[in-house]
mmCIF file of C-alpha atoms in Angstrom:
data_model
loop_
_atom_site.group_PDB
_atom_site.id
_atom_site.type_symbol
_atom_site.label_atom_id
_atom_site.label_comp_id
_atom_site.label_asym_id
_atom_site.label_seq_id
_atom_site.Cartn_x
_atom_site.Cartn_y
_atom_site.Cartn_z
ATOM 1 C CA MET A 1 12.926 42.797 156.548
ATOM 2 C CA SER A 2 15.012 45.792 157.442
ATOM 3 C CA SER A 3 18.691 45.831 156.612
ATOM 4 C CA ASP A 4 19.790 46.759 160.097
ATOM 5 C CA GLY A 5 16.707 47.662 162.104
ATOM 6 C CA GLY A 6 17.758 51.318 162.157
ATOM 7 C CA ASP A 7 16.138 54.500 160.919
ATOM 8 C CA HIS A 8 17.710 55.243 157.559
ATOM 9 C CA ALA A 9 17.818 59.018 157.740
ATOM 10 C CA GLY A 10 17.819 60.704 154.393
ATOM 11 C CA SER A 11 16.113 57.850 152.550
ATOM 12 C CA ASP A 12 12.959 59.952 152.107
ATOM 13 C CA ASN A 13 13.681 62.653 149.517
ATOM 14 C CA GLU A 14 11.764 65.726 150.709
ATOM 15 C CA GLU A 15 12.248 67.536 147.387
ATOM 16 C CA GLU A 16 10.266 64.891 145.473
ATOM 17 C CA PRO A 17 6.637 65.693 144.655
ATOM 18 C CA GLU A 18 4.217 63.649 146.736
ATOM 19 C CA TYR A 19 3.170 60.667 144.641
ATOM 20 C CA ASP A 20 0.479 58.533 146.235
ATOM 21 C CA LEU A 21 -2.398 56.178 145.499
ATOM 22 C CA SER A 22 -4.797 59.042 144.754
ATOM 23 C CA MET A 23 -3.102 59.130 141.325
ATOM 24 C CA PRO A 24 -4.381 56.361 139.003
ATOM 25 C CA ASP A 25 -1.050 56.162 137.170
ATOM 26 C CA VAL A 26 0.729 55.426 140.451
ATOM 27 C CA VAL A 27 -1.663 52.569 141.274
ATOM 28 C CA THR A 28 -1.189 51.165 137.768
ATOM 29 C CA LYS A 29 2.592 51.080 138.189
ATOM 30 C CA TYR A 30 2.402 49.475 141.633
ATOM 31 C CA LYS A 31 0.153 46.752 140.262
ATOM 32 C CA ALA A 32 2.330 46.222 137.188
ATOM 33 C CA ALA A 33 5.389 45.807 139.424
ATOM 34 C CA ALA A 34 3.393 43.430 141.631
ATOM 35 C CA GLU A 35 2.404 41.270 138.662
ATOM 36 C CA ILE A 36 6.076 40.865 137.758
ATOM 37 C CA THR A 37 7.042 40.121 141.361
ATOM 38 C CA ASN A 38 4.329 37.454 141.580
ATOM 39 C CA LYS A 39 5.500 35.883 138.307
ATOM 40 C CA ALA A 40 9.081 35.702 139.563
ATOM 41 C CA ILE A 41 8.057 34.088 142.865
ATOM 42 C CA ALA A 42 5.966 31.557 140.957
ATOM 43 C CA ALA A 43 8.885 30.803 138.611
ATOM 44 C CA VAL A 44 11.201 30.045 141.532
ATOM 45 C CA VAL A 45 8.543 27.911 143.248
ATOM 46 C CA ALA A 46 8.079 25.892 140.053
ATOM 47 C CA ALA A 47 11.843 25.292 139.809
ATOM 48 C CA LEU A 48 12.320 24.046 143.384
ATOM 49 C CA LYS A 49 13.731 20.532 143.159
ATOM 50 C CA ALA A 50 15.981 18.402 145.325
ATOM 51 C CA GLY A 51 19.541 18.782 144.081
ATOM 52 C CA SER A 52 19.006 22.271 142.646
ATOM 53 C CA LYS A 53 21.668 24.814 143.586
ATOM 54 C CA VAL A 54 20.337 27.712 145.626
ATOM 55 C CA VAL A 55 22.436 30.205 143.666
ATOM 56 C CA ASP A 56 20.897 28.996 140.401
ATOM 57 C CA LEU A 57 17.388 29.521 141.778
ATOM 58 C CA CYS A 58 18.266 33.021 142.980
ATOM 59 C CA THR A 59 19.688 33.789 139.545
ATOM 60 C CA LEU A 60 16.483 32.461 137.976
ATOM 61 C CA GLY A 61 14.381 34.806 140.099
ATOM 62 C CA ASP A 62 16.498 37.817 139.169
ATOM 63 C CA GLU A 63 16.452 36.883 135.478
ATOM 64 C CA CYS A 64 12.672 36.535 135.541
ATOM 65 C CA LEU A 65 12.324 39.979 137.117
ATOM 66 C CA SER A 66 14.670 41.557 134.554
ATOM 67 C CA THR A 67 13.023 39.835 131.582
ATOM 68 C CA GLU A 68 9.517 40.875 132.581
ATOM 69 C CA LEU A 69 10.612 44.419 133.434
ATOM 70 C CA ALA A 70 12.130 44.768 129.967
ATOM 71 C CA LYS A 71 8.658 44.220 128.482
ATOM 72 C CA ALA A 72 6.873 46.820 130.612
ATOM 73 C CA PHE A 73 6.452 50.598 130.295
ATOM 74 C CA ASN A 74 8.802 51.149 127.391
ATOM 75 C CA LYS A 75 7.209 54.371 126.199
ATOM 76 C CA LYS A 76 8.874 57.582 127.340
ATOM 77 C CA ASN A 77 7.117 59.770 129.892
ATOM 78 C CA ALA A 78 5.703 63.272 129.330
ATOM 79 C CA LYS A 79 9.205 64.746 129.709
ATOM 80 C CA GLY A 80 10.576 62.454 127.013
ATOM 81 C CA GLU A 81 12.477 60.366 129.560
ATOM 82 C CA ARG A 82 12.610 56.594 129.819
ATOM 83 C CA ILE A 83 10.803 55.192 132.840
ATOM 84 C CA GLU A 84 13.246 53.705 135.332
ATOM 85 C CA LYS A 85 12.721 50.010 136.083
ATOM 86 C CA SER A 86 14.821 47.611 138.119
ATOM 87 C CA ILE A 87 15.021 44.834 140.647
ATOM 88 C CA ALA A 88 14.040 46.393 143.979
ATOM 89 C CA PHE A 89 15.070 43.427 146.111
ATOM 90 C CA PRO A 90 17.329 40.664 144.759
ATOM 91 C CA THR A 91 16.037 37.105 144.940
ATOM 92 C CA CYS A 92 16.839 35.471 148.274
ATOM 93 C CA LEU A 93 16.191 31.810 149.051
ATOM 94 C CA SER A 94 16.528 31.110 152.767
ATOM 95 C CA ILE A 95 16.262 27.490 153.894
ATOM 96 C CA ASN A 96 14.887 25.931 157.108
ATOM 97 C CA ASN A 97 16.329 27.817 160.121
ATOM 98 C CA CYS A 98 17.773 30.583 157.926
ATOM 99 C CA VAL A 99 15.437 33.534 158.431
ATOM 100 C CA CYS A 100 16.257 35.840 155.536
ATOM 101 C CA HIS A 101 18.605 37.487 153.011
ATOM 102 C CA PHE A 102 20.409 34.371 151.736
ATOM 103 C CA SER A 103 21.414 35.085 148.137
ATOM 104 C CA PRO A 104 24.738 33.301 147.710
ATOM 105 C CA SER A 105 27.724 34.083 145.532
ATOM 106 C CA LYS A 106 28.276 32.263 142.250
ATOM 107 C CA ASP A 107 30.741 29.788 143.751
ATOM 108 C CA ASN A 108 28.370 28.632 146.531
ATOM 109 C CA ASP A 109 27.499 24.921 146.199
ATOM 110 C CA LEU A 110 24.528 24.667 148.592
ATOM 111 C CA VAL A 111 21.759 22.488 147.105
ATOM 112 C CA LEU A 112 18.180 21.831 148.139
ATOM 113 C CA LYS A 113 17.061 18.530 149.638
ATOM 114 C CA ASP A 114 13.662 16.953 150.218
ATOM 115 C CA GLY A 115 11.878 18.421 153.212
ATOM 116 C CA ASP A 116 13.581 21.824 153.040
ATOM 117 C CA VAL A 117 11.415 24.764 154.052
ATOM 118 C CA CYS A 118 12.123 27.361 151.359
ATOM 119 C CA LYS A 119 11.512 31.081 151.797
ATOM 120 C CA ILE A 120 11.583 33.086 148.550
ATOM 121 C CA ASP A 121 11.929 36.870 148.884
ATOM 122 C CA LEU A 122 12.217 39.333 145.972
ATOM 123 C CA GLY A 123 10.779 42.475 144.363
ATOM 124 C CA CYS A 124 10.968 45.061 141.598
ATOM 125 C CA GLN A 125 10.121 48.690 140.896
ATOM 126 C CA ILE A 126 8.612 50.597 137.989
ATOM 127 C CA ASP A 127 9.194 54.361 138.002
ATOM 128 C CA GLY A 128 10.168 54.032 141.670
ATOM 129 C CA PHE A 129 6.943 52.300 142.732
ATOM 130 C CA ILE A 130 7.996 49.141 144.538
ATOM 131 C CA ALA A 131 6.329 45.751 144.903
ATOM 132 C CA VAL A 132 7.987 43.117 147.094
ATOM 133 C CA GLY A 133 6.853 39.682 148.200
ATOM 134 C CA ALA A 134 7.988 36.652 150.184
ATOM 135 C CA HIS A 135 6.500 33.159 150.156
ATOM 136 C CA THR A 136 7.239 29.921 152.042
ATOM 137 C CA VAL A 137 6.907 26.416 150.595
ATOM 138 C CA VAL A 138 8.071 22.960 151.678
ATOM 139 C CA LEU A 139 10.073 20.936 149.166
ATOM 140 C CA GLN A 140 8.152 17.661 148.985
ATOM 141 C CA ASP A 141 6.131 15.574 146.545
ATOM 142 C CA ALA A 142 3.000 15.439 148.704
ATOM 143 C CA LYS A 143 0.652 18.384 148.367
ATOM 144 C CA LYS A 144 -0.351 18.303 152.032
ATOM 145 C CA VAL A 145 2.058 19.957 154.506
ATOM 146 C CA THR A 146 1.757 18.910 158.153
ATOM 147 C CA GLY A 147 3.791 19.054 161.357
ATOM 148 C CA ARG A 148 5.808 21.971 162.665
ATOM 149 C CA ALA A 149 6.373 23.472 159.232
ATOM 150 C CA ALA A 150 2.597 23.646 158.796
ATOM 151 C CA ASP A 151 2.247 25.370 162.185
ATOM 152 C CA ALA A 152 4.710 28.111 161.238
ATOM 153 C CA ILE A 153 3.346 28.607 157.710
ATOM 154 C CA MET A 154 -0.275 28.672 158.865
ATOM 155 C CA ALA A 155 0.600 31.183 161.578
ATOM 156 C CA CYS A 156 2.028 33.424 158.830
ATOM 157 C CA LYS A 157 -1.055 33.051 156.651
ATOM 158 C CA VAL A 158 -3.484 33.857 159.472
ATOM 159 C CA ALA A 159 -1.333 36.741 160.753
ATOM 160 C CA VAL A 160 -1.114 38.372 157.320
ATOM 161 C CA GLU A 161 -4.904 38.238 156.908
ATOM 162 C CA LEU A 162 -5.412 39.755 160.353
ATOM 163 C CA ALA A 163 -2.718 42.405 159.932
ATOM 164 C CA MET A 164 -4.225 43.639 156.662
ATOM 165 C CA ARG A 165 -7.563 44.117 158.425
ATOM 166 C CA MET A 166 -5.730 46.147 161.099
ATOM 167 C CA MET A 167 -4.121 48.499 158.554
ATOM 168 C CA LYS A 168 -7.211 50.523 157.696
ATOM 169 C CA PRO A 169 -6.899 54.321 158.047
ATOM 170 C CA GLY A 170 -6.787 55.429 161.676
ATOM 171 C CA CYS A 171 -5.634 52.065 163.078
ATOM 172 C CA LYS A 172 -2.513 52.112 165.265
ATOM 173 C CA ALA A 173 0.564 50.155 164.179
ATOM 174 C CA SER A 174 1.201 49.123 167.804
ATOM 175 C CA GLU A 175 -1.901 46.907 167.761
ATOM 176 C CA ILE A 176 -0.331 44.516 165.241
ATOM 177 C CA PRO A 177 2.448 43.062 167.467
ATOM 178 C CA VAL A 178 -0.158 42.282 170.144
ATOM 179 C CA MET A 179 -2.116 40.298 167.560
ATOM 180 C CA LEU A 180 1.047 38.522 166.369
ATOM 181 C CA GLU A 181 1.791 37.251 169.869
ATOM 182 C CA THR A 182 -1.745 35.841 170.130
ATOM 183 C CA VAL A 183 -1.371 34.048 166.802
ATOM 184 C CA ALA A 184 2.074 32.745 167.794
ATOM 185 C CA THR A 185 0.684 31.290 171.008
ATOM 186 C CA ALA A 186 -2.190 29.621 169.140
ATOM 187 C CA PHE A 187 0.165 27.842 166.728
ATOM 188 C CA ASP A 188 2.926 27.197 169.297
ATOM 189 C CA VAL A 189 5.526 29.289 167.459
ATOM 190 C CA LYS A 190 7.500 32.446 168.207
ATOM 191 C CA VAL A 191 7.409 35.848 166.523
ATOM 192 C CA VAL A 192 10.861 36.382 165.003
ATOM 193 C CA ASP A 193 12.796 39.269 166.569
ATOM 194 C CA GLY A 194 13.830 42.251 164.443
ATOM 195 C CA VAL A 195 11.269 41.933 161.651
ATOM 196 C CA LEU A 196 9.903 45.297 160.497
ATOM 197 C CA SER A 197 7.164 46.303 158.065
ATOM 198 C CA HIS A 198 8.062 49.585 156.373
ATOM 199 C CA GLN A 199 5.968 52.138 154.596
ATOM 200 C CA MET A 200 7.200 52.421 151.000
ATOM 201 C CA LYS A 201 7.296 55.559 148.875
ATOM 202 C CA ARG A 202 8.606 56.351 145.431
ATOM 203 C CA PHE A 203 12.186 55.005 145.299
ATOM 204 C CA VAL A 204 12.058 54.395 149.081
ATOM 205 C CA ILE A 205 11.838 50.765 150.160
ATOM 206 C CA ASP A 206 12.218 51.448 153.895
ATOM 207 C CA GLY A 207 10.291 54.592 154.787
ATOM 208 C CA ASN A 208 10.201 56.106 158.259
ATOM 209 C CA LYS A 209 6.753 54.782 159.272
ATOM 210 C CA VAL A 210 7.384 51.311 160.658
ATOM 211 C CA VAL A 211 5.510 48.404 162.220
ATOM 212 C CA ILE A 212 7.711 46.364 164.552
ATOM 213 C CA ASN A 213 6.596 42.777 165.012
ATOM 214 C CA LYS A 214 8.171 42.248 168.422
ATOM 215 C CA PRO A 215 8.906 45.437 170.399
ATOM 216 C CA SER A 216 11.491 45.283 173.180
ATOM 217 C CA SER A 217 13.531 47.662 175.306
ATOM 218 C CA GLU A 218 16.349 47.348 172.746
ATOM 219 C CA CYS A 219 14.167 47.613 169.645
ATOM 220 C CA LYS A 220 11.457 50.257 169.539
ATOM 221 C CA VAL A 221 9.821 52.409 166.877
ATOM 222 C CA GLU A 222 7.654 55.506 167.047
ATOM 223 C CA GLU A 223 3.905 54.963 167.208
ATOM 224 C CA CYS A 224 2.111 55.717 163.961
ATOM 225 C CA LYS A 225 -1.337 55.371 162.431
ATOM 226 C CA PHE A 226 -2.110 54.026 158.994
ATOM 227 C CA GLU A 227 -3.394 56.610 156.552
ATOM 228 C CA GLU A 228 -5.272 56.510 153.286
ATOM 229 C CA ASN A 229 -3.143 56.217 150.127
ATOM 230 C CA GLU A 230 -0.134 54.706 151.892
ATOM 231 C CA VAL A 231 1.795 51.615 150.782
ATOM 232 C CA TYR A 232 3.441 49.070 153.098
ATOM 233 C CA ALA A 233 5.646 46.015 152.798
ATOM 234 C CA LEU A 234 3.864 43.857 155.368
ATOM 235 C CA ASP A 235 6.564 41.508 156.656
ATOM 236 C CA ILE A 236 5.862 38.600 159.040
ATOM 237 C CA ALA A 237 7.990 35.666 160.204
ATOM 238 C CA PHE A 238 7.432 32.926 162.774
ATOM 239 C CA SER A 239 9.846 30.314 164.142
ATOM 240 C CA THR A 240 9.334 26.941 165.771
ATOM 241 C CA GLY A 241 12.424 27.809 167.834
ATOM 242 C CA GLU A 242 13.170 30.825 170.009
ATOM 243 C CA GLY A 243 12.735 33.404 167.256
ATOM 244 C CA LYS A 244 16.018 35.103 168.157
ATOM 245 C CA PRO A 245 18.051 35.031 164.947
ATOM 246 C CA LYS A 246 21.767 35.728 164.824
ATOM 247 C CA VAL A 247 24.447 36.312 162.206
ATOM 248 C CA ARG A 248 26.385 33.068 161.776
ATOM 249 C CA ASP A 249 29.064 34.404 159.446
ATOM 250 C CA GLU A 250 29.371 37.986 158.193
ATOM 251 C CA LYS A 251 30.861 36.604 154.973
ATOM 252 C CA ASP A 252 27.399 35.213 154.110
ATOM 253 C CA THR A 253 26.120 38.766 153.557
ATOM 254 C CA THR A 254 25.767 39.605 149.872
ATOM 255 C CA VAL A 255 22.799 42.007 149.851
ATOM 256 C CA TYR A 256 23.418 45.709 150.472
ATOM 257 C CA LYS A 257 21.813 49.100 149.912
ATOM 258 C CA ARG A 258 23.429 52.476 149.311
ATOM 259 C CA ALA A 259 23.419 54.636 152.466
ATOM 260 C CA LEU A 260 22.195 57.896 150.937
ATOM 261 C CA ASP A 261 23.108 59.962 153.997
ATOM 262 C CA LYS A 262 26.820 59.027 153.900
ATOM 263 C CA GLU A 263 29.650 60.378 151.767
ATOM 264 C CA TYR A 264 33.370 59.580 151.760
ATOM 265 C CA ASN A 265 36.276 60.068 149.376
ATOM 266 C CA LEU A 266 37.349 56.461 148.828
ATOM 267 C CA LYS A 267 41.089 55.811 148.571
ATOM 268 C CA MET A 268 41.363 52.419 146.845
ATOM 269 C CA LYS A 269 40.843 52.048 143.104
ATOM 270 C CA ALA A 270 38.806 48.859 143.631
ATOM 271 C CA SER A 271 36.604 50.683 146.141
ATOM 272 C CA ARG A 272 35.950 53.535 143.732
ATOM 273 C CA PHE A 273 35.124 51.001 141.003
ATOM 274 C CA VAL A 274 32.531 49.101 143.040
ATOM 275 C CA PHE A 275 31.004 52.279 144.491
ATOM 276 C CA SER A 276 30.670 53.754 141.004
ATOM 277 C CA GLU A 277 28.940 50.559 139.819
ATOM 278 C CA ILE A 278 26.550 50.691 142.780
ATOM 279 C CA ASN A 279 25.683 54.363 142.242
ATOM 280 C CA LYS A 280 25.122 53.771 138.538
ATOM 281 C CA LYS A 281 23.069 50.551 138.722
ATOM 282 C CA TYR A 282 21.593 50.526 142.243
ATOM 283 C CA PRO A 283 21.386 54.137 143.492
ATOM 284 C CA THR A 284 18.455 53.579 145.878
ATOM 285 C CA MET A 285 17.484 49.889 145.888
ATOM 286 C CA PRO A 286 19.029 46.844 147.594
ATOM 287 C CA PHE A 287 21.260 44.725 145.361
ATOM 288 C CA CYS A 288 23.250 41.492 145.462
ATOM 289 C CA MET A 289 27.026 41.548 145.012
ATOM 290 C CA ARG A 290 26.635 38.538 142.717
ATOM 291 C CA ASN A 291 25.064 40.846 140.129
ATOM 292 C CA ILE A 292 28.001 43.251 139.984
ATOM 293 C CA GLU A 293 30.442 42.626 137.144
ATOM 294 C CA ASP A 294 34.033 41.738 138.067
ATOM 295 C CA SER A 295 32.910 40.322 141.411
ATOM 296 C CA GLY A 296 36.510 39.647 142.542
ATOM 297 C CA ARG A 297 37.435 43.295 142.216
ATOM 298 C CA ALA A 298 34.100 44.286 143.720
ATOM 299 C CA LYS A 299 34.691 42.152 146.835
ATOM 300 C CA LEU A 300 38.048 43.824 147.361
ATOM 301 C CA GLY A 301 36.498 47.280 147.124
ATOM 302 C CA LEU A 302 33.541 46.373 149.317
ATOM 303 C CA VAL A 303 35.627 46.408 152.503
ATOM 304 C CA GLU A 304 36.431 50.135 152.368
ATOM 305 C CA CYS A 305 32.836 51.007 151.432
ATOM 306 C CA LEU A 306 31.548 49.140 154.484
ATOM 307 C CA SER A 307 34.185 50.501 156.855
ATOM 308 C CA HIS A 308 32.991 54.030 156.039
ATOM 309 C CA GLU A 309 29.290 53.060 156.261
ATOM 310 C CA LEU A 310 28.541 53.870 152.630
ATOM 311 C CA LEU A 311 26.395 50.734 152.399
ATOM 312 C CA HIS A 312 23.711 49.189 154.626
ATOM 313 C CA PRO A 313 24.156 45.406 154.885
ATOM 314 C CA TYR A 314 21.242 42.986 154.920
ATOM 315 C CA PRO A 315 22.796 40.259 157.092
ATOM 316 C CA VAL A 316 21.908 36.591 156.693
ATOM 317 C CA LEU A 317 20.216 35.582 159.955
ATOM 318 C CA TYR A 318 19.738 32.125 161.461
ATOM 319 C CA ASP A 319 17.658 30.710 164.271
ATOM 320 C CA LYS A 320 18.952 27.567 166.021
ATOM 321 C CA GLU A 321 19.680 24.408 164.010
ATOM 322 C CA GLY A 322 16.733 22.066 163.620
ATOM 323 C CA VAL A 323 13.986 24.702 163.844
ATOM 324 C CA VAL A 324 11.752 25.912 161.037
ATOM 325 C CA VAL A 325 11.175 29.547 160.086
ATOM 326 C CA ALA A 326 8.264 30.620 157.868
ATOM 327 C CA HIS A 327 8.215 34.037 156.203
ATOM 328 C CA CYS A 328 5.526 35.961 154.356
ATOM 329 C CA LYS A 329 5.764 39.442 152.841
ATOM 330 C CA ALA A 330 2.991 41.283 151.014
ATOM 331 C CA THR A 331 2.813 44.678 149.375
ATOM 332 C CA VAL A 332 -0.323 46.310 150.763
ATOM 333 C CA LEU A 333 -2.099 49.373 149.362
ATOM 334 C CA VAL A 334 -4.226 51.365 151.824
ATOM 335 C CA MET A 335 -6.837 52.477 149.293
ATOM 336 C CA PRO A 336 -9.822 54.798 149.844
ATOM 337 C CA ASN A 337 -12.147 51.790 149.445
ATOM 338 C CA GLY A 338 -10.135 49.478 151.697
ATOM 339 C CA ILE A 339 -7.035 47.307 151.711
ATOM 340 C CA ASP A 340 -5.573 45.829 148.525
ATOM 341 C CA ARG A 341 -2.918 43.097 148.722
ATOM 342 C CA ILE A 342 -1.052 43.061 145.415
ATOM 343 C CA THR A 343 1.765 40.530 145.964
ATOM 344 C CA SER A 344 1.496 36.873 146.941
ATOM 345 C CA GLY A 345 2.986 33.498 146.133
ATOM 346 C CA PRO A 346 1.197 30.641 144.355
ATOM 347 C CA GLU A 347 -0.932 28.397 146.600
ATOM 348 C CA THR A 348 0.530 25.082 145.487
ATOM 349 C CA GLN A 349 0.285 23.270 148.839
ATOM 350 C CA ASP A 350 -2.399 22.466 151.402
ATOM 351 C CA ILE A 351 -1.179 23.625 154.797
ATOM 352 C CA GLU A 352 -2.791 21.538 157.537
ATOM 353 C CA SER A 353 -1.877 22.442 161.106
ATOM 354 C CA ASP A 354 -3.415 20.533 164.000
ATOM 355 C CA LYS A 355 -3.513 23.805 165.927
ATOM 356 C CA LYS A 356 -6.055 26.600 165.629
ATOM 357 C CA LEU A 357 -6.762 30.194 166.544
ATOM 358 C CA GLU A 358 -9.445 30.417 169.241
ATOM 359 C CA ASN A 359 -9.424 34.125 170.129
ATOM 360 C CA GLU A 360 -13.018 35.197 169.437
ATOM 361 C CA GLU A 361 -12.154 38.812 168.690
ATOM 362 C CA LEU A 362 -9.557 37.836 166.080
ATOM 363 C CA LEU A 363 -11.811 35.151 164.598
ATOM 364 C CA ALA A 364 -14.500 37.798 164.147
ATOM 365 C CA LEU A 365 -11.975 40.122 162.530
ATOM 366 C CA LEU A 366 -11.013 37.407 160.031
ATOM 367 C CA THR A 367 -14.574 37.283 158.718
ATOM 368 C CA THR A 368 -14.651 41.002 157.876
ATOM 369 C CA SER A 369 -14.019 42.319 154.372
ATOM 370 C CA LEU A 370 -10.807 44.072 153.400
ATOM 371 C CA LYS A 371 -12.969 46.608 151.574
ATOM 372 C CA THR A 372 -15.001 49.390 153.198
ATOM 373 C CA ASN A 373 -18.063 49.408 150.928
ATOM 374 C CA LYS A 374 -20.313 47.055 152.910
ATOM 375 C CA LYS A 375 -23.101 46.707 150.345
ATOM 376 C CA LYS A 376 -20.782 45.820 147.474
ATOM 377 C CA ASN A 377 -18.548 43.583 149.514
ATOM 378 C CA LYS A 378 -20.968 41.649 151.733
ATOM 379 C CA LYS A 379 -20.782 38.632 149.407
ATOM 380 C CA LYS A 380 -16.974 38.896 149.251
ATOM 381 C CA ALA A 381 -16.795 39.011 153.053
ATOM 382 C CA ASP A 382 -18.990 35.905 153.300
ATOM 383 C CA LYS A 383 -16.748 34.069 150.816
ATOM 384 C CA ALA A 384 -13.630 35.201 152.704
ATOM 385 C CA ALA A 385 -15.090 33.896 155.949
ATOM 386 C CA VAL A 386 -15.624 30.462 154.414
ATOM 387 C CA ALA A 387 -12.113 30.404 152.890
ATOM 388 C CA LEU A 388 -10.454 31.529 156.108
ATOM 389 C CA GLU A 389 -12.360 29.037 158.207
ATOM 390 C CA GLY A 390 -10.024 26.325 156.979
ATOM 391 C CA MET A 391 -7.080 28.235 158.377
ATOM 392 C CA VAL A 392 -8.274 28.412 161.965
ATOM 393 C CA VAL A 393 -10.516 25.447 162.749
ATOM 394 C CA GLU A 394 -10.196 21.705 162.489
#
C-alpha cells in the first residue's frame, strides 16, 4: 500500500540504466528476493499463536529476512562491489479491522488472541530488485475458515487471480477497479479505499505507474497500460465494513521512507543523528523506527524530519471496530511469455465462503492461463480451472 497515496516525484532515478526483465540476471535476483520474502511470511505464519506479542512476530519476520539475505549473492559484482541487499518493507502484522502498516515499537504489549485475522506484510531487495508480499490468515486451531473472514479472504484470492490475468501487455489498469467492485459485490464486502498497486523498478518500490483499486473524485491516477518486462506489487484489500480506513492515532506510525525529493538543513542534533542513520541504512526503502539504534534519541529527532517533509509516513489505518479486513499482495512479473507471480503466503487453511462469483465473463477469465503459449500451457490452464473452481462455486 502506498505511504500517502501521492505521487512521489523524484523516486525514479532517470540517470540509472534501464534494468528490466529482458535481462536474465535481473529475473534471477527478483526470484531470489521473492524466495526470501516467501520464507519470511511462512516463518511468521508458523509462529502465530494466541498470547504471542505482535512486536515479537514483526521482529521475527525482519530477522528471517536479514538472515536469509546474508546467505545470498555474496560474491562481488563485475565492478568489484558488494551487491546491496536489505529489507525492502519491514514486517507489519495488522490485526482484524487494522488495514495495514502496524509494526509496533519494542515497548508495545499487544498480543494475539484466538480468532484474530492476521495480515502479514513484508519484503526485501537484492541489488535493488524488490519482492514484497502480504498474506492473511485466521488464528484458530481448525483448518477450515468460514463466516465473514472467509468472505473477505476469498474475495482477495479471487481478485488477485483475476487481476493477474488483466495485467498482460496492452491491458488498461483502469479495468482492474471495475473487476474489484464486481468481486466485492459477489462476496458482500467492500474494496478498501486508498489501496494502490505500484510498478516497481530497481531501488524504487513505488514507481509512477499505478493501479488504484477504488478511484474517486478525491483519489485519481493517470491511466496506464501494462507493458512487457514490467514488475508490479499487486495490492488488494477487502473489508466486511465500509472500507473507509482512517488514522486512529498518528503515534501508531512507525514505518517511513526517505523523501528523495526533499532537502533541509536540520537544526537539532538528535534530528541530524536519526537522518544520518536513515540515509546510511535505508536510503531508498521503507523502514521501521524500531530497527534504528538508540530509538529514544531517534524518536526525538523524528519530529523535525517529519515537519520538513524529509520522510514519507506509512500511517496505520483502521476500519470500524468489529469488521474484518483481508489483505493480499503479490509481486508480479509481466514476462514475454505471460504473467509470473513470485510471492505468496503458505496455504495452511481451507477458506470456505458460502458466497460465490457468478459473473460469466470473469468466471471465463479465471479459467485462462497466466501464460501466453497456448500449446504448452493448455494442460496448466485446465488444471488452474479445476483449482479455481473451488474458489467461486459451492
